[in-house]
Each structure stands twice: as C-alpha cells, then as structure tokens.
Tab-separated table of C-alpha atoms in Angstrom:
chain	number	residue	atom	x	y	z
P	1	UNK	CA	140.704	124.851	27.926
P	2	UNK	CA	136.918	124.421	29.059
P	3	UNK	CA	136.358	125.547	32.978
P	4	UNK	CA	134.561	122.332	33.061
P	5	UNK	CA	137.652	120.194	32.791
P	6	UNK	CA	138.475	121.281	36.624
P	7	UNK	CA	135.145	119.451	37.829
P	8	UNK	CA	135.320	116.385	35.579
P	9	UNK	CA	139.591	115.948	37.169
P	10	UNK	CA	138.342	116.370	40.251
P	11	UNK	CA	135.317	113.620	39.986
P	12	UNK	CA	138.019	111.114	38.199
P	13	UNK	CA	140.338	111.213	40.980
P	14	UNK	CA	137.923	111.857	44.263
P	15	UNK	CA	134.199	111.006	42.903
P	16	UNK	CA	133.443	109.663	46.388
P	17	UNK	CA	134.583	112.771	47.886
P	18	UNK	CA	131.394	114.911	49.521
P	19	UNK	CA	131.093	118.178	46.868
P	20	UNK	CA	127.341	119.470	47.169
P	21	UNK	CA	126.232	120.612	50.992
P	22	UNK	CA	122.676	121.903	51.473
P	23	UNK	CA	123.183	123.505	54.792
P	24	UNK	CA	125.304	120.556	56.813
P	25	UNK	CA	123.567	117.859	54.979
P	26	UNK	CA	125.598	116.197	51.556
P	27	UNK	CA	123.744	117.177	48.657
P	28	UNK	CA	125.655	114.619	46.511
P	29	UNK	CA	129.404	113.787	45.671
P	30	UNK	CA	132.002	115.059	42.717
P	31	UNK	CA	130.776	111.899	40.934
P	32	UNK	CA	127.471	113.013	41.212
P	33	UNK	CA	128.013	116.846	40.680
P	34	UNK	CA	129.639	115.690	37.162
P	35	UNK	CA	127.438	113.602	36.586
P	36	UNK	CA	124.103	116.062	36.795
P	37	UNK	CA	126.080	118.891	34.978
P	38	UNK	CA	126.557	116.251	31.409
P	39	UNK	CA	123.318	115.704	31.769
P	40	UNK	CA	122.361	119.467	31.800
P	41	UNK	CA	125.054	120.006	28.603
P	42	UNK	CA	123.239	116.512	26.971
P	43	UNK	CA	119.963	118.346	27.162
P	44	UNK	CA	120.752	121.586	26.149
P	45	UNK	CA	122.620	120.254	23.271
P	46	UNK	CA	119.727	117.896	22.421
P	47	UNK	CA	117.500	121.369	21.717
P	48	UNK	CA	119.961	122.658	19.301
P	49	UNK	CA	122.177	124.182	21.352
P	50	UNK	CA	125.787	125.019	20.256
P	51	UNK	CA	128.886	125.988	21.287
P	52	UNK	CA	128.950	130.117	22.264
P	53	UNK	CA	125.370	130.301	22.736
P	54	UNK	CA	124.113	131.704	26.343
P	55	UNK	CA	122.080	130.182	28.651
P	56	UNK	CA	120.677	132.342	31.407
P	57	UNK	CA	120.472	131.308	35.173
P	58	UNK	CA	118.141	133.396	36.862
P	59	UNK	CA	117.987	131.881	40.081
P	60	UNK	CA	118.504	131.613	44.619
P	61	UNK	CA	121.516	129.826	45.713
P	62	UNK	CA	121.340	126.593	45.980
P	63	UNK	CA	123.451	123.739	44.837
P	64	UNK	CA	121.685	123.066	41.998
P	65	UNK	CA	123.362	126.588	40.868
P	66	UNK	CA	126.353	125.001	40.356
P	67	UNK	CA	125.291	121.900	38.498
P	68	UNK	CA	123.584	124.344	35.549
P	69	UNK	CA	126.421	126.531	35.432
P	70	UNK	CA	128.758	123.615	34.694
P	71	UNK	CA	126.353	121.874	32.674
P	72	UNK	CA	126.324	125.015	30.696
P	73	UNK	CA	130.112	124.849	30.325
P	74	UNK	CA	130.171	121.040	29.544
P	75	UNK	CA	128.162	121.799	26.766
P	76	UNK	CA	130.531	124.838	25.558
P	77	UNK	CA	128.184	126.988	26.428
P	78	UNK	CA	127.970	130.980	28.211
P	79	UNK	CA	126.418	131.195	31.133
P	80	UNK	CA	124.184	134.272	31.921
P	81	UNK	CA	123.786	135.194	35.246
P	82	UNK	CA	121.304	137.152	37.091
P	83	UNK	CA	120.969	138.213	40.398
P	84	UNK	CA	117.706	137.047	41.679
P	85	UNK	CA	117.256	139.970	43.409
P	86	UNK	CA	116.789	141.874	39.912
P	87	UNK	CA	112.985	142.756	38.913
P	88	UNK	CA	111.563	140.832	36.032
P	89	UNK	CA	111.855	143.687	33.606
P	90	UNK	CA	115.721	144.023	34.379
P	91	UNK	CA	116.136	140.463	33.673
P	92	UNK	CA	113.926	140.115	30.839
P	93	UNK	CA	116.019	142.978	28.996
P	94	UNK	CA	119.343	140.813	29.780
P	95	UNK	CA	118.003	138.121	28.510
P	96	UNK	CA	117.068	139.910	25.044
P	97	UNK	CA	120.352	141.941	25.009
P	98	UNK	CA	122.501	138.500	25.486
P	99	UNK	CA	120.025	136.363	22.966
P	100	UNK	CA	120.073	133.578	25.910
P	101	UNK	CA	117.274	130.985	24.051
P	102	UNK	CA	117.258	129.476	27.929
P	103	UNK	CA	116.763	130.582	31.365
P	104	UNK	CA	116.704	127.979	34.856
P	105	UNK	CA	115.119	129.613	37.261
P	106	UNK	CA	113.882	129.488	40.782
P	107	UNK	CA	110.534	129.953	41.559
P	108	UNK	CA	109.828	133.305	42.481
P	109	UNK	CA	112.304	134.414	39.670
P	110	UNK	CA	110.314	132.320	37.196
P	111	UNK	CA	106.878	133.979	38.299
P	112	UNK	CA	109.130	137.009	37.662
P	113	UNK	CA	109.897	136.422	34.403
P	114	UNK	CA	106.234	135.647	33.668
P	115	UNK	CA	104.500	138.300	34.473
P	116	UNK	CA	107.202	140.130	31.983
P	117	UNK	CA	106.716	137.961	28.963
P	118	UNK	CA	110.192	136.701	28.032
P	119	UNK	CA	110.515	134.534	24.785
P	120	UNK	CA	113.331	132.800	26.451
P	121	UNK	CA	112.220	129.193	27.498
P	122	UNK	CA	111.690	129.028	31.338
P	123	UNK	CA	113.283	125.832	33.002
P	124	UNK	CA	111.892	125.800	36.658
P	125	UNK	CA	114.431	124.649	39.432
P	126	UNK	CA	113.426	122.378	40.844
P	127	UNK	CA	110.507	121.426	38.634
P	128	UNK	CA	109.177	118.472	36.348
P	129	UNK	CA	110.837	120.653	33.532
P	130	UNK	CA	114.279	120.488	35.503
P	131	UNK	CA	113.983	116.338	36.371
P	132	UNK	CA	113.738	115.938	32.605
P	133	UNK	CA	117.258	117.751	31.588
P	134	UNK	CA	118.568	116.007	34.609
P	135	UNK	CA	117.459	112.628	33.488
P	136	UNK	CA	118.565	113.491	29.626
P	137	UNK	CA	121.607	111.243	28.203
P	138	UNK	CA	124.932	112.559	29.195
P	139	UNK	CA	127.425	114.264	27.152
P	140	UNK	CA	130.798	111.574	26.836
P	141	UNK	CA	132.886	114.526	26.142
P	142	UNK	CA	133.309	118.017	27.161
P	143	UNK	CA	132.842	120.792	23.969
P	144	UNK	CA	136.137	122.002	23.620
P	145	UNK	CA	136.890	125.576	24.263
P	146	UNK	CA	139.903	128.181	23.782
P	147	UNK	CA	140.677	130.463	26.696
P	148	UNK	CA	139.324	133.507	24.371
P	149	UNK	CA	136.193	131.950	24.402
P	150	UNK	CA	133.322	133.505	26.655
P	151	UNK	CA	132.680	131.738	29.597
P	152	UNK	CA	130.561	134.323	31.557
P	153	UNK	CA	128.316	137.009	30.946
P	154	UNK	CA	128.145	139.344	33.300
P	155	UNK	CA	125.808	142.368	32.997
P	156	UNK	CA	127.197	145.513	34.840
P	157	UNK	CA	124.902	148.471	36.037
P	158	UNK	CA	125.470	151.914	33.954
P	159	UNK	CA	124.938	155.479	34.831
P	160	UNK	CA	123.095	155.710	31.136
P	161	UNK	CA	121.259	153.400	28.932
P	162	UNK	CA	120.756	150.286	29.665
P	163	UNK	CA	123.089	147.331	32.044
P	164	UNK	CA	125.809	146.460	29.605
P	165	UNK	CA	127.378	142.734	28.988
P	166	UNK	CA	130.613	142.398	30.236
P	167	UNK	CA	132.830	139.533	28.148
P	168	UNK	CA	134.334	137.003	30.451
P	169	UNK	CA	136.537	134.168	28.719
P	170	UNK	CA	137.727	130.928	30.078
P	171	UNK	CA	141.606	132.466	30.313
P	172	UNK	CA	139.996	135.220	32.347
P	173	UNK	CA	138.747	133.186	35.011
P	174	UNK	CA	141.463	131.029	34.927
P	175	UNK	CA	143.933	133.570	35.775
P	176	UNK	CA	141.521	134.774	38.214
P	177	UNK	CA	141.604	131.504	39.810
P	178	UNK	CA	145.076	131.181	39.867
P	179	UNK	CA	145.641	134.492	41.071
P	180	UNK	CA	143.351	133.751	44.133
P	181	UNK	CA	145.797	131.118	45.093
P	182	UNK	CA	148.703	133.197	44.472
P	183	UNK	CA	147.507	136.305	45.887
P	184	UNK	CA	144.420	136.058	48.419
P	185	UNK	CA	144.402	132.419	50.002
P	186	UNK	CA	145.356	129.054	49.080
P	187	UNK	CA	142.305	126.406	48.681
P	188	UNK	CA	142.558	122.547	49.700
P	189	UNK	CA	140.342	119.742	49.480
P	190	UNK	CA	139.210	120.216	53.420
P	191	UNK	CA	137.958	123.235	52.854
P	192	UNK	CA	134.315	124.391	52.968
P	193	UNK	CA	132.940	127.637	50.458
P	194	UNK	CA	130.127	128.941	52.065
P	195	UNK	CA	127.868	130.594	49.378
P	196	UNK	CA	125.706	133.772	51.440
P	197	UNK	CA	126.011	136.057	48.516
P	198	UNK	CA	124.588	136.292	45.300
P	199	UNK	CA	126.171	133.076	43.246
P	200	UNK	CA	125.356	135.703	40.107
P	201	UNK	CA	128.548	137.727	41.210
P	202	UNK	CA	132.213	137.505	43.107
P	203	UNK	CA	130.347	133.963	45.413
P	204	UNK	CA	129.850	132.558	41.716
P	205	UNK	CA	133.045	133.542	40.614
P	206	UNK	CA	135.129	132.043	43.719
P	207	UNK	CA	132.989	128.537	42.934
P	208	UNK	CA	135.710	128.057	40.458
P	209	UNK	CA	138.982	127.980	42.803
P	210	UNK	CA	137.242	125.330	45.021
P	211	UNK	CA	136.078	122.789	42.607
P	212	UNK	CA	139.675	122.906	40.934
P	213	UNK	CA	140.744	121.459	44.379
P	214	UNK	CA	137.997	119.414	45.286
P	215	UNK	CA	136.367	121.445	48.405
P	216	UNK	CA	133.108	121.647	50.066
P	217	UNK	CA	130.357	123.509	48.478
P	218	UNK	CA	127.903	124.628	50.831
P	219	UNK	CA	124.338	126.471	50.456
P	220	UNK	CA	122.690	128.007	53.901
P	221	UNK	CA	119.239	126.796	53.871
P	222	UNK	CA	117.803	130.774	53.934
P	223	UNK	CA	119.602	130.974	50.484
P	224	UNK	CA	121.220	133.787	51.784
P	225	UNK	CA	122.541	136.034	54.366
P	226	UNK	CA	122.062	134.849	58.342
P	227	UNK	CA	124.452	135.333	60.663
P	228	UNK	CA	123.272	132.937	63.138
P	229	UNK	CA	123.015	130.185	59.942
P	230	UNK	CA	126.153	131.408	59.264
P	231	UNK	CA	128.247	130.640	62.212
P	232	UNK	CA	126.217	127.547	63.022
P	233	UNK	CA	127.607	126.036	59.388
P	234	UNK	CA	131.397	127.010	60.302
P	235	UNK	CA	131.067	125.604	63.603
P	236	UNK	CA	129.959	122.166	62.305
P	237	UNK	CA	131.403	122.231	58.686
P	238	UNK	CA	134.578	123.823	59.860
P	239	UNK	CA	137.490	125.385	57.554
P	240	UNK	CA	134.890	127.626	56.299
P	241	UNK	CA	135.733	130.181	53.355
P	242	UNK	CA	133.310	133.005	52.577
P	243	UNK	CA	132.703	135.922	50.547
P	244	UNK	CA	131.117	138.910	52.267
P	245	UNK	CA	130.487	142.825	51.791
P	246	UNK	CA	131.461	144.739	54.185
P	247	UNK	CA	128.099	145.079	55.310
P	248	UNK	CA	128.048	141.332	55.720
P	249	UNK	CA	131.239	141.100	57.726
P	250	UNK	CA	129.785	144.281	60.352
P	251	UNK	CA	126.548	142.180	60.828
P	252	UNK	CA	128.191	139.423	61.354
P	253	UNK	CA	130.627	140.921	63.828
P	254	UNK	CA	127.320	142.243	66.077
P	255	UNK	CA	126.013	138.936	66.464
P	256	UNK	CA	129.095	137.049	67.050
P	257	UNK	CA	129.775	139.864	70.273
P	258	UNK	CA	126.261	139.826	71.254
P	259	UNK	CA	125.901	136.602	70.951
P	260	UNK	CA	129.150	135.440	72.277
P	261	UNK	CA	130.837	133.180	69.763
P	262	UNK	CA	133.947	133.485	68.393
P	263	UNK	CA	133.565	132.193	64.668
P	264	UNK	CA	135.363	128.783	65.177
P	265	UNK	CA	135.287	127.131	61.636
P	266	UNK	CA	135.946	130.098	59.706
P	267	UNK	CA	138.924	129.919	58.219
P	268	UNK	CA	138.829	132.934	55.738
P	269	UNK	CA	136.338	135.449	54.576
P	270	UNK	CA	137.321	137.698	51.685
P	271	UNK	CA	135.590	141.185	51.680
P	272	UNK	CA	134.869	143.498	48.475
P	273	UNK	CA	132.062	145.398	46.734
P	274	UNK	CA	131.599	148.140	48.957
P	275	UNK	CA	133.642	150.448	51.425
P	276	UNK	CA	134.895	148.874	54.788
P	277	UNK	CA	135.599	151.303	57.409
P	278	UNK	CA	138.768	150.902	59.322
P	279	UNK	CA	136.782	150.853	62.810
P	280	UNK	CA	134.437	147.989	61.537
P	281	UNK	CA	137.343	145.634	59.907
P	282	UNK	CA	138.872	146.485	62.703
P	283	UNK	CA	136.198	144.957	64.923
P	284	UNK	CA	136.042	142.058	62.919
P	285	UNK	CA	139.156	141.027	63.119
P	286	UNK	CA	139.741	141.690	67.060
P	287	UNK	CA	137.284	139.478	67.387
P	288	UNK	CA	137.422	136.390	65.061
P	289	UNK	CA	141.314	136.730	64.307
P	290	UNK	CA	143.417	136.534	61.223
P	291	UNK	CA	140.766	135.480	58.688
P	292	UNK	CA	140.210	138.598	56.596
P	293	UNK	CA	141.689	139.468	53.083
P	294	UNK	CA	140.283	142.464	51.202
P	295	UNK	CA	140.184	142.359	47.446
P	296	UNK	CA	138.588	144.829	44.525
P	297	UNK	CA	137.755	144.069	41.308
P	298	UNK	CA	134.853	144.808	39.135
P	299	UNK	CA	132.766	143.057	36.473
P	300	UNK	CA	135.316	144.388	34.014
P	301	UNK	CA	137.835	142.729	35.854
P	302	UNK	CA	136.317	140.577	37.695
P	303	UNK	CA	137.485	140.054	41.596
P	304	UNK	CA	141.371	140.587	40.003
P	305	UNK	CA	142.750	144.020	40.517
P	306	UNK	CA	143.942	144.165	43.927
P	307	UNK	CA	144.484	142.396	47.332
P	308	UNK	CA	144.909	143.268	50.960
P	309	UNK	CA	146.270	140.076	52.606
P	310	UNK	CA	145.318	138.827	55.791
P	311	UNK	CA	148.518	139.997	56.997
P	312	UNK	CA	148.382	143.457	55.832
P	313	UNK	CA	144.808	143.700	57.504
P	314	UNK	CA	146.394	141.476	61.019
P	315	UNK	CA	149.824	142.812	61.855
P	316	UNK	CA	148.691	146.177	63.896
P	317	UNK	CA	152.489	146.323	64.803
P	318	UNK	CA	153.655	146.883	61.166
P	319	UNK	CA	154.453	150.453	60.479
P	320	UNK	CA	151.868	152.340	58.560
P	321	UNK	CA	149.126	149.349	59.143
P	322	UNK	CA	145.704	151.978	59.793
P	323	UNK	CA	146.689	153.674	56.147
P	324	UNK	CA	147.228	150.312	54.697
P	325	UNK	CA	143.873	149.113	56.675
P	326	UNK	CA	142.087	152.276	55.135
P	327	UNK	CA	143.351	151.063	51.542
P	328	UNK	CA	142.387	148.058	48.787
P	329	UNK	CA	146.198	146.662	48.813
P	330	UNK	CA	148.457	145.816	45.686
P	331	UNK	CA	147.592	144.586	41.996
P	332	UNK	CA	147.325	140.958	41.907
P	333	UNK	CA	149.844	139.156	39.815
P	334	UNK	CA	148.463	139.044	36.393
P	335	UNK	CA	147.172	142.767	36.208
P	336	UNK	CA	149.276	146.251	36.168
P	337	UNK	CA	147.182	149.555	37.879
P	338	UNK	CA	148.412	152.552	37.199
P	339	UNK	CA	146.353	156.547	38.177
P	340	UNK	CA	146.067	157.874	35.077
P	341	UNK	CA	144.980	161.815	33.912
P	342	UNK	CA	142.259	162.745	31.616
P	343	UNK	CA	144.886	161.403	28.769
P	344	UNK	CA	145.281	158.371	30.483
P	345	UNK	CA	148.859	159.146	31.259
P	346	UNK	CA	150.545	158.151	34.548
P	347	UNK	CA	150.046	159.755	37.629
P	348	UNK	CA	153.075	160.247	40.552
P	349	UNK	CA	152.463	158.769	43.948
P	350	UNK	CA	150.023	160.537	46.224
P	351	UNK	CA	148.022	161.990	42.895
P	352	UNK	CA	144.196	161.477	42.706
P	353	UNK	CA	142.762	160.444	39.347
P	354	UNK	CA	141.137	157.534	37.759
P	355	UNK	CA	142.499	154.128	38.660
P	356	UNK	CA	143.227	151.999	35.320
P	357	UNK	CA	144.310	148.663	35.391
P	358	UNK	CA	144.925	145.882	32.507
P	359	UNK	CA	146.308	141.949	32.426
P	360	UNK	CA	145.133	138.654	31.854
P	361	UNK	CA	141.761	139.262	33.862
P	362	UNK	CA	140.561	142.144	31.899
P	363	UNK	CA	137.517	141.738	29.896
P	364	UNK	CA	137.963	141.658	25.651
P	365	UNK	CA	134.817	144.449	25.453
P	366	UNK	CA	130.838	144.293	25.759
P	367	UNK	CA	128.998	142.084	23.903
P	368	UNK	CA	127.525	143.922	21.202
P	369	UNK	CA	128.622	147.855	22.413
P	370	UNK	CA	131.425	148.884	20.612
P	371	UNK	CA	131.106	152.147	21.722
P	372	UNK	CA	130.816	151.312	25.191
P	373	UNK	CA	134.343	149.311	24.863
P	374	UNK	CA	136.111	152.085	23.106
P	375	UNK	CA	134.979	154.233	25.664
P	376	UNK	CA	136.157	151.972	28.491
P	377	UNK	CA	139.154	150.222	26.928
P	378	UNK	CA	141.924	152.400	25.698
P	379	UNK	CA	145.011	150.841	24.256
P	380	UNK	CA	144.518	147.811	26.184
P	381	UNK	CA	143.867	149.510	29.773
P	382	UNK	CA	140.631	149.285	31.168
P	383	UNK	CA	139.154	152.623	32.541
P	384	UNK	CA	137.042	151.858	35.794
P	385	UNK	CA	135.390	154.438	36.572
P	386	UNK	CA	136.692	154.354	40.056
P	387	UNK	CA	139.312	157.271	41.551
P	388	UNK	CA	142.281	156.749	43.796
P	389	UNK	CA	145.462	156.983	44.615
P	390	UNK	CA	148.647	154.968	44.673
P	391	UNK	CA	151.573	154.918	47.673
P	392	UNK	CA	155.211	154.777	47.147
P	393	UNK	CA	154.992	150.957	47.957
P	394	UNK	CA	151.940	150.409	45.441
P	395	UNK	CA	149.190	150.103	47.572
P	396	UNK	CA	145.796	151.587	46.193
P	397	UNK	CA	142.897	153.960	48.102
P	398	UNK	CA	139.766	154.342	46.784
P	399	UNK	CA	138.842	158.146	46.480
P	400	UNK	CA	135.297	158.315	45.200
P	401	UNK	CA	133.499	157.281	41.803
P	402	UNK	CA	133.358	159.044	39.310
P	403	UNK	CA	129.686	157.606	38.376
P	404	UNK	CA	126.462	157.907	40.306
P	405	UNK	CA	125.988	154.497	42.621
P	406	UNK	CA	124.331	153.287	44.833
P	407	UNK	CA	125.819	149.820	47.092
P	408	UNK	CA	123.795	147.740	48.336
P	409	UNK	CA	124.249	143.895	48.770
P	410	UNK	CA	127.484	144.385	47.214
P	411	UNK	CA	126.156	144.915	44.049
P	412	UNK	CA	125.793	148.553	42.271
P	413	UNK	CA	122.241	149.850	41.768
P	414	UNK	CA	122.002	152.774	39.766
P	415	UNK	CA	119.417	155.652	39.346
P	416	UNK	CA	118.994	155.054	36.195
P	417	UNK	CA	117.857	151.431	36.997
P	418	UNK	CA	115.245	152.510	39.829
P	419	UNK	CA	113.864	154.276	37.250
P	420	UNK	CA	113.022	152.005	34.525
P	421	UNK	CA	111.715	149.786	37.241
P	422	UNK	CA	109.145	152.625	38.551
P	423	UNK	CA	108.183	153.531	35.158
C-alpha cells in the first residue's frame, strides 16, 4: 500500500478540514494538500518518470515540503531527502549516489547546488519552475506500491567513505507509524505537528502519523528553531506536538523560565538524536508538565527501536524513576533489541556491548553497498553501532558509540564529512 493513500482518505472524508499552517495562518486544506501533491506526481510522471525512481528534496521547511514529498509518493516515486543544512558538495554526491534525475529546492539550497554542478534538474521552491508542476494535470490514480517498495531514502553519515543510502519501504514506515500510536502518543484530528527540525529526518518522518489522522501541519515562519516562535504557535494553535533534540528541549526550557510562560498548547514533544541529561529533562518537565516521551531510533531503523513514555519520564514517585530517566526505555512493539558480543550472541542483564535490534522497521540494506549491509545486517539483526546495556525489566542505556560522531542539530556529523567539505 502507497503512503499516499493516508492523505488522499483523509481529503475524501475531511477536504474542508485546515491541513497546511504557515506559522498561525492556513496554508490550504486536505483538499488542497491532495490536490497540489497529484499535480506534483502528474508532472513528474509527464517527464518520464516511473515508478522506483528518486526524486530529491533538498530544501527549508515549509509546507510546500510536504506537498513534494507526497507528490513524489502519488506518483510511486522515492523521495530523497536532504538536510538543507548539508554543503552543496554533500548533496551533490547524494544525489549521484541515489541517481535522483530531480531535485526541489529552496533557494539558498539551489544556489548550493549550483555552484557544485549537479546534472540533476533543479526545481526552485517557490519559483516559476515550481508554479508549472503545480499547475500540471493531476494524476486520477495513485501508482500502486507494495510495502517492500522504497519509500524513503535516507542517507546516513559514516565513519569511512562516503554517507551511505539507507532503504526505507512503505511497510517500514507504516509500522513506524503505527507503532507511534501504540507506543509513544496517540494522534487526533485536533492536533497540531509543529515542524522546528529538519523535515529531512525524525520531523519528516512523524509527518506521516498526522496526516493518517487528519491533524494540523504547521511551519514556524524562521523555518526553524525559535523558542519564542515556538511557544507563541502552541499558545495560539494549541494541542501542539513537536519533535526536539535535547538541545532543543534545554533551550526551550531557559526561555520558558526566563521568560515566564508555562508552554500552554503543548501537548507533547518527543525527544531523540542526542543525549538528554537527567538534570535538563528533568527541568523540562518540572516546568511544562507531563508532555515528554523519549524515543531512539536511527536511520537504519528509523525513530522505531525504543520508547520512554511520558509516564516513565513523569512519575518521580515510581521506584527506580532517575535510572529509568537516565535510560532510552523499552523496544517498541514491532522490533526485538537484544546486547549482543563480538559474535552477535546475547548478552545477560547489566552486560555492556553493542545494542542490536531487528522487526518490521528495520531497513532491507543500502542502496547499492552490499558490503556495507553485510557488514551491518547479520542474520536479519541490524548492528547499530551504538553500545548499551539492558535491565532486568528491558529497559535500554546508551553506553557510548562505538564510531567517531559528532551531534549537532540532532543529526550526526562525522570527521570524515568535515573533511571532504574543507578539501
């Protein structure tokens, strides 16, 4: 089944209902969402474009993110994302590596793109270029896809070589989804998902959950980050959901006390992609309540190995809360985690080794690196890279990594990747 079939149910039954939000202001309806992304899929597939072939989008959020990435998916499509924070080298290699014959992109990330030659064909957003696929005929039908089929493209940082393509299918982000709902929070039609971080990663991913029900989208103005923007929107949009790094939610935090206001619209604001120190989440949550959940997950297995609920993170009365505070929580419901030894073989309780983990949400390989996917894939159990450690009741701490990182953003940046940029 096609992702896109979640957007066109939801513009059958509630097309009136407000999808789109630049800032506070309505951007346009479900009718009008759908409508834009067939038009994207009827002009792709008027240049030739078939079933499996990538498209790249290499742009700021903005709600016009959403109506390529589902036009891409109407048209059966893989979507190629790129944080627009990369430089134009990094994205002109992923956009070799993944043979993407188009890339929308946003201004400064098509002046990007450029100055670094690609062969791709640049669509600028907005742009004269970007009015004609939205005024192209619309598709009448959506291309029909199996849940093996690759949906996403993900390119993940490495400590060697260059950022390899992580496989994402249709039944991967469908369990994802569904896991969300059954694990970390339960979406409705009131809500409101707040996009501050890069739509190329887990704010992207979480798009998918909230169109299935019908919610708010909503893009802050700065395209980004701003606290004050931040709690302005959840004040006036209100029922706000968010994803944050940790980072995010301790900035955040400092405003709201310095500031004095006490986050009223937010309703919940998952945190991942980096560390979060128990004196900072912590913080948080003595001072805008019960609205945290913690998960991890990687590109590999994307935002779908474990959860800390907002109840593991709120009850400080529970016995044991600061260790589970200091952990990632339990596997989500359609993956197993195990710590396994240099063999891969299961580790007791309490033992420190590399976390593996494998279900519905774990990726079929790279696209086109065998050798990276034997490496990382090993009888069906994905290898991450990561170390930890397991409890007696299942829950997971993160020990170190076992590859060179750097965090920032929530995204990795590697050495290696500084390096090709300075060179």
């Amino acid at each position: 089944m096609n992702l896109a079939h979640w957007l066109e149910r939801r513009a059958v039954l509630a097309p009136d209902r407000a999808a789109l939000f630049n800032g506070g202001a309505v951007f346009t309806n479900y009718a009008g969402f759908a409508a834009r992304a067939r038009a994207v899929a009827g002009w792709l597939q008027a240049q030739g474009l078939r079933p499996g072939d990538r498209v790249a989008i290499f742009m700021r959020n903005a709600p016009d993110y959403l109506i390529v990435l589902y036009g891409i998916w109407y048209a059966g499509a893989v979507a190629v994302p790129i944080n627009a924070k990369l430089h134009g080298k990094e994205a002109a290699f992923i956009l070799s590596d993944s043979g993407s014959g188009f890339v929308f992109a946003s201004a400064a990330q098509a002046e990007a793109l450029a100055a670094a030659e690609v062969e791709a064909r640049v669509l600028h957003v907005p742009g004269a270029d970007y009015d004609r696929v939205l005024s192209a005929p619309q598709v009448s039908q959506i291309a029909p896809r199996a849940p093996d089929d690759m949906a996403w493209l993900f390119y993940t940082s490495g400590t060697t070589g260059r950022p390899k393509g992580v496989q994402i299918t249709h039944g991967m982000l469908m369990s994802m989804a569904l896991c969300y709902e059954a694990d970390v929070d339960q979406t409705h039609a009131e809500d409101a998902a707040l996009y501050a971080a890069p739509m190329s990663h887990g704010a992207g991913l979480y798009a998918l959950m909230h169109v299935r029900v019908g919610a708010r989208h909503v893009f802050p103005p700065s395209g980004g980050f701003d606290p004050v923007e931040i709690l302005d929107l959840a004040e006036a949009l209100d029922r706000v959901h968010m994803f944050a790094a940790p980072t995010m939610v301790k900035r955040l935090t400092e405003y709201a006390q310095t500031a004095g206001r006490d986050g009223s619209g937010l309703r919940t604001i998952v945190y991942a992609g980096g560390p979060m120190y128990n004196a900072d989440i912590i913080a948080a949550e003595a001072h805008f309540g019960a609205v945290f959940v913690q998960i991890y997950g990687q590109g590999e297995c994307p935002m779908g190995i474990t959860v800390l609920p907002r109840a593991d993170v709120s009850e400080r009365s529970a016995s044991g809360w600061r260790d589970r505070l200091a952990s990632v929580g339990y596997a989500q419901s359609a993956v197993e985690l195990r710590i396994g030894d240099a063999e891969g073989q299961p580790l007791p309780p309490g033992e420190v080794d590399e976390i593996m983990v494998r279900g519905a949400t774990v990726m079929p390989g790279y696209w086109n690196n065998p050798e990276a996917t034997e490496k990382t894939l090993r009888d069906g159990w994905l290898m991450t890279g990561d170390m930890g450690s397991l409890d007696a009741q299942g829950y997971l701490t993160l020990q170190d990594r076992s590859k060179d990182v750097i965090i920032t953003g929530g995204s990795n940046v590697y050495p290696r990747e500084v390096e090709e940029v300075l060179l």
